[in-house]
CSV table of C-alpha atoms in Angstrom, one decimal:
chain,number,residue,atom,x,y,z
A,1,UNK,CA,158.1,47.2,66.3
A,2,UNK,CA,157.7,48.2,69.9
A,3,UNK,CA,154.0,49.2,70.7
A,4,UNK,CA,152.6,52.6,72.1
A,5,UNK,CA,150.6,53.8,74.5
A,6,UNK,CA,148.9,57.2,75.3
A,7,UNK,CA,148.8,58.1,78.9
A,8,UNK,CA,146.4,61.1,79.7
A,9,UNK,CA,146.9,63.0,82.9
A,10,UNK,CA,150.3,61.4,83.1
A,11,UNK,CA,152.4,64.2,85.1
A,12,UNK,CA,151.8,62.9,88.5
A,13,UNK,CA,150.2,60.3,90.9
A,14,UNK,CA,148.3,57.3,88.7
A,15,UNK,CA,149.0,58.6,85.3
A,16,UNK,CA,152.6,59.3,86.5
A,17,UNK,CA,152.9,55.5,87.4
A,18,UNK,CA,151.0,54.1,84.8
A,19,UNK,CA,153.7,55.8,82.1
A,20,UNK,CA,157.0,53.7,84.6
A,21,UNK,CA,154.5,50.6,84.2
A,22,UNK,CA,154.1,50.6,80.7
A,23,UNK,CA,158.3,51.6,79.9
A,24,UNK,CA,158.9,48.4,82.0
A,25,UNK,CA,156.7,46.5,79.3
A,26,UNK,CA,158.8,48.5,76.5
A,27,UNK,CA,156.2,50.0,75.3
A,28,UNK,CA,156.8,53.9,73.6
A,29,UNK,CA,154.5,56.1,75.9
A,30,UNK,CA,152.9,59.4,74.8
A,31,UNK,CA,152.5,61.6,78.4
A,32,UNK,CA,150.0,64.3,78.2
A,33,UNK,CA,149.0,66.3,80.7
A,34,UNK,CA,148.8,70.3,81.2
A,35,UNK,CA,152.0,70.5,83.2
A,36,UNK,CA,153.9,67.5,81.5
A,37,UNK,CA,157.6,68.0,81.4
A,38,UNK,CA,159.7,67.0,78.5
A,39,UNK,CA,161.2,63.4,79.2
A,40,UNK,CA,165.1,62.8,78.7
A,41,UNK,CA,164.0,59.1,78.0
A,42,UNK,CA,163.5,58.5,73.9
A,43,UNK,CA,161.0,56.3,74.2
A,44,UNK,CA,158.8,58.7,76.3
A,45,UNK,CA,157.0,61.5,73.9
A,46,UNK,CA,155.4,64.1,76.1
A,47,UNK,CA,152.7,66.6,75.1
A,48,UNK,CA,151.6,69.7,77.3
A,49,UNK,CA,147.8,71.1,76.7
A,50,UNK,CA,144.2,70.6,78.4
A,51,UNK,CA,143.0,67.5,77.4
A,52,UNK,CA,139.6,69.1,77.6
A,53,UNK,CA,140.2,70.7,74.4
A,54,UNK,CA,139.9,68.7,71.1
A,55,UNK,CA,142.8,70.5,69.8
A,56,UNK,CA,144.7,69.1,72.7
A,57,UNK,CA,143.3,65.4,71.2
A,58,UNK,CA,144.3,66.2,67.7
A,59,UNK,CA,148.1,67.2,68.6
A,60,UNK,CA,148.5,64.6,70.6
A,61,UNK,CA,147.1,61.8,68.2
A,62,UNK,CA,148.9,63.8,65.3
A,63,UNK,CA,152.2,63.8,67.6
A,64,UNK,CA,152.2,60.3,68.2
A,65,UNK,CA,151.5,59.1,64.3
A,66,UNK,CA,154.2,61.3,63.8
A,67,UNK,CA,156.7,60.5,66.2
A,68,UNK,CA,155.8,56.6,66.5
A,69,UNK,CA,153.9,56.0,63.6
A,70,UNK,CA,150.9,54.2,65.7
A,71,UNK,CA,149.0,53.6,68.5
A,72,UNK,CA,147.8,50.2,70.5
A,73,UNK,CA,146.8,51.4,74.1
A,74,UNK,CA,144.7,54.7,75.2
A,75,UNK,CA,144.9,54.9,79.0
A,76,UNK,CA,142.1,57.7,80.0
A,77,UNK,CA,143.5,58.4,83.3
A,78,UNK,CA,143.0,62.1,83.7
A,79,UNK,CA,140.6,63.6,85.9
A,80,UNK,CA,139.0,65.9,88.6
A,81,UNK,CA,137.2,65.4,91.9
A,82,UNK,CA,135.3,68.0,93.4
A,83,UNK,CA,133.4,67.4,96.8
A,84,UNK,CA,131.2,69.3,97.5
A,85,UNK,CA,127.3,69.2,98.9
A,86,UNK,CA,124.8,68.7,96.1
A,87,UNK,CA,123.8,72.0,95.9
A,88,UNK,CA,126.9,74.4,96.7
A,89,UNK,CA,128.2,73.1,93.0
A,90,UNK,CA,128.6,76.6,90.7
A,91,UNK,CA,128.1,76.6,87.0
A,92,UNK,CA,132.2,76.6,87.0
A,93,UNK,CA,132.6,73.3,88.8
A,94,UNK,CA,129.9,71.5,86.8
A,95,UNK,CA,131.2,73.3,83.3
A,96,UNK,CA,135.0,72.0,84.4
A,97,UNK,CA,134.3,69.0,86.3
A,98,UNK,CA,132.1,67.9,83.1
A,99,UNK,CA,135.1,69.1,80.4
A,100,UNK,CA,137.8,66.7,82.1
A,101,UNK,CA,136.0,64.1,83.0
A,102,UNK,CA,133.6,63.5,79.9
A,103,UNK,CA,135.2,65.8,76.9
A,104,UNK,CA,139.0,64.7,77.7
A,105,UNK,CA,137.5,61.5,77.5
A,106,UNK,CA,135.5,61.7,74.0
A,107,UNK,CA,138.1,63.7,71.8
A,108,UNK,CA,140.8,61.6,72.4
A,109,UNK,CA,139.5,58.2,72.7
A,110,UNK,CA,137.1,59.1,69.1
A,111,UNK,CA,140.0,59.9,67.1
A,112,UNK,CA,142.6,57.4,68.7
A,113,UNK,CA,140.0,54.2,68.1
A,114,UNK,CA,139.6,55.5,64.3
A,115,UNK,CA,143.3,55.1,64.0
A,116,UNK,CA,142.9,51.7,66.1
A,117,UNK,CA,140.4,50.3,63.6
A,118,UNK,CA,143.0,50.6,60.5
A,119,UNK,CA,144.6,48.0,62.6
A,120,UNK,CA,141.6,45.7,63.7
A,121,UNK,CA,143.6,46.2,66.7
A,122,UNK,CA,143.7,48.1,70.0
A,123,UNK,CA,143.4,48.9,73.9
A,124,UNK,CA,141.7,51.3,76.1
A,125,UNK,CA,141.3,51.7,80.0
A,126,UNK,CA,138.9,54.3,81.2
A,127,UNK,CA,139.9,55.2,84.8
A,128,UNK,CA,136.8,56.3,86.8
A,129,UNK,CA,135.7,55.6,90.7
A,130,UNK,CA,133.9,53.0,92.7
A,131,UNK,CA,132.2,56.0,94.4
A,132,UNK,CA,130.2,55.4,90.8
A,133,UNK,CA,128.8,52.2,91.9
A,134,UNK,CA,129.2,53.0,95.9
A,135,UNK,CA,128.2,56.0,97.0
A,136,UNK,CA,129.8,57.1,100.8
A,137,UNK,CA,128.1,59.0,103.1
A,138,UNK,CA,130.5,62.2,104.3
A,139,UNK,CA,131.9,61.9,100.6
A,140,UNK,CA,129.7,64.1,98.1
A,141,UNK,CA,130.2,62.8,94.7
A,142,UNK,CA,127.8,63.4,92.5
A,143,UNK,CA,129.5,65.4,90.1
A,144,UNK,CA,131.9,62.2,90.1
A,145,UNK,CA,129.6,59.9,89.6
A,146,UNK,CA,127.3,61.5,87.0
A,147,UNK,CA,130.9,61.8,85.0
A,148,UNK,CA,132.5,58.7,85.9
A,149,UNK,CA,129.3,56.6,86.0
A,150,UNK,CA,129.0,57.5,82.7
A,151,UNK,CA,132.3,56.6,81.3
A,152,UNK,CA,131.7,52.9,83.3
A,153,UNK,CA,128.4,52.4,80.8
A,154,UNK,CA,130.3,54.1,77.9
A,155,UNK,CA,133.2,51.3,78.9
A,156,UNK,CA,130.4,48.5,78.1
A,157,UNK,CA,129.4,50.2,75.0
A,158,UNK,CA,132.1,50.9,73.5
A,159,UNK,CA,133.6,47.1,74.5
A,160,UNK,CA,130.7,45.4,72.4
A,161,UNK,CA,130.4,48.2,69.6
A,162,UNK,CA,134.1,47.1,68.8
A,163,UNK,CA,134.3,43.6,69.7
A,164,UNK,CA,134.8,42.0,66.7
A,165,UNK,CA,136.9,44.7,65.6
A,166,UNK,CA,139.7,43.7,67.8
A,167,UNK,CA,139.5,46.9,69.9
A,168,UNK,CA,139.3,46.0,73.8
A,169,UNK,CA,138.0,48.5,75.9
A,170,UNK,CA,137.9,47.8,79.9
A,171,UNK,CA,137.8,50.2,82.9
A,172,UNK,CA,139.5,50.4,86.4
A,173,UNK,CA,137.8,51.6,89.4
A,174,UNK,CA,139.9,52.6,92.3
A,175,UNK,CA,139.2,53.1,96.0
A,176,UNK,CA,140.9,56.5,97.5
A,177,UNK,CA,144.5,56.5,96.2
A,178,UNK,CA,147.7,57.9,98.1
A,179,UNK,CA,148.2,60.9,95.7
A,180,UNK,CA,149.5,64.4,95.8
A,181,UNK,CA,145.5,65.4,95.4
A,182,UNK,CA,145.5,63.7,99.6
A,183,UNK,CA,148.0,65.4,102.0
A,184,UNK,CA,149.4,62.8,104.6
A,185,UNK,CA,147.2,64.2,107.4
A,186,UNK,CA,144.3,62.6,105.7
A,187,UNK,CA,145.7,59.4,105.2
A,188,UNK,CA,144.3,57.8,108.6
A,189,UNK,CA,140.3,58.9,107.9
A,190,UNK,CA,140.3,58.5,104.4
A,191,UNK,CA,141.8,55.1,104.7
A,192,UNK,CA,138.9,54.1,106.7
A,193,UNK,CA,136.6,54.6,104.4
A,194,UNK,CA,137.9,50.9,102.2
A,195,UNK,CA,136.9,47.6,104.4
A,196,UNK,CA,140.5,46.5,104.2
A,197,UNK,CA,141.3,50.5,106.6
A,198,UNK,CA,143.5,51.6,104.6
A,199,UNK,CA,144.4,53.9,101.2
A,200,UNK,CA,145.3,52.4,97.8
A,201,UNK,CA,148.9,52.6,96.4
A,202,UNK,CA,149.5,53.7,92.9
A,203,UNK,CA,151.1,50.9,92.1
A,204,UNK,CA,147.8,48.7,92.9
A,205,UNK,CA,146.1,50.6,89.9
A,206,UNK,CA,149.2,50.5,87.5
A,207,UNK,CA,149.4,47.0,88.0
A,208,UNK,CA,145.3,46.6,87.3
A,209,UNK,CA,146.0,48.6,84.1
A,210,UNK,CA,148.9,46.0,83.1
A,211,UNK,CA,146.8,43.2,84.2
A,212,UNK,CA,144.0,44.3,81.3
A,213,UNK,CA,146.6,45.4,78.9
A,214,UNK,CA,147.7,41.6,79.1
A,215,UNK,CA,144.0,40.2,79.1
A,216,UNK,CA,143.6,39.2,75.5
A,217,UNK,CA,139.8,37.9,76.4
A,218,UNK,CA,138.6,40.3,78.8
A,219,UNK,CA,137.1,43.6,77.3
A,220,UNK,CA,133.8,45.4,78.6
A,221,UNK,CA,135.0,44.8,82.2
A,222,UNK,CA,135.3,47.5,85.1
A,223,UNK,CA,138.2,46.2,87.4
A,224,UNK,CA,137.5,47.3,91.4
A,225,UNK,CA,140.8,48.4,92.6
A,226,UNK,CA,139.4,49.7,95.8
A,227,UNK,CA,140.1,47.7,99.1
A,228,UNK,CA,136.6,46.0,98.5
A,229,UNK,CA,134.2,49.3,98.7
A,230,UNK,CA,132.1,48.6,96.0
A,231,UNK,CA,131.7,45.0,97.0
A,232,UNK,CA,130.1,46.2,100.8
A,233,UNK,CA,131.1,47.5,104.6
């Protein structure tokens, strides 16, 4: 029976990526995403709602079961950045930047490791940032980092809470990545910002995610995928 993955934030950019990735393994991928368009491809179940809401979490684990009949692989790719200075943040950004980033990631990875555990069996990648562990200054991040900081710890937690009950759960950290979020004029600056001077591709994080899908022993890890920014400059 093929195995199935749930792809959050999966319209465009990484998540978009990640779900081409994971049909090349054959896996059955659930897309969700607020603007997710229905897929012609069988194998590719897609499910429109804000992941921010638990109801949003409950459809799309109750779509899946239904459709697919289980799940192996949660990919918590969805996400928002907002840079601003510290103190120009409103009660909106913190209230929305804190509902993606940390409530998208709860709902849906709570109820889809319950189902995981029927099966002493399972996968999840938390996406976050190597701004987290590497602050830049000229980038203000700290909304970023308070959210995706926390999902790096919650990665370790959660990796040794469900070690022995064959659940893996790893992280991967990107650099800047070419995405629809960066218009092309910015390529050149923001690409200076990664020792190697120059942007990430999609495909470098896709193929990070594969890499940990594949890596039976590795679990509680956070994967720098970021043109060696986290590692100095």
């Amino acid at each position: 029976m093929k195995k199935v993955v749930i792809i959050t934030g999966a319209s465009q950019g990484i998540g978009a990526a990640v779900v081409q990735a994971y049909r090349a393994l054959d896996y059955r991928v659930v897309a969700t995403s607020r603007s997710i368009q229905p897929s012609t491809d069988p194998d590719i179940l897609t499910v429109a709602g804000d992941i921010a809401d638990r109801a949003t979490a409950q459809r799309v684990i109750h779509e899946t079961l239904a459709t697919f009949g289980r799940i192996d692989s949660l990919i918590n790719n969805a996400g928002i950045f907002v840079a601003k200075p510290f103190t120009a943040y409103t009660q909106e950004d913190y209230a929305n930047v804190l509902a993606v980033n940390l409530n998208g990631f709860f709902y849906i990875t709570q109820l889809a490791i319950a189902e995981m555990e029927k099966n002493n069996a399972g996968h999840i990648v938390n996406v976050t940032t190597s701004l987290a562990d590497h602050a830049i200054d000229g980038v203000p991040s700290v909304l970023a980092n308070l959210t995706k900081g926390g999902l790096n710890s919650a990665t370790k937690s959660l990796a040794i809470e469900y070690a022995k009950r064959g659940i893996r759960v790893n992280a991967v950290s990107p650099g800047i990545i070419k995405t629809p979020m960066h218009g092309a004029e910015t390529h050149a600056a923001l690409g200076q910002l990664h020792p190697v001077g120059h942007m990430g591709e999609v495909s470098d994080i896709a193929q990070a995610i594969v890499y940990l899908e594949n890596a039976g022993f590795v679990t509680g890890e956070i994967l720098h995928v970021d043109g060696g920014q986290s590692a100095g400059h």
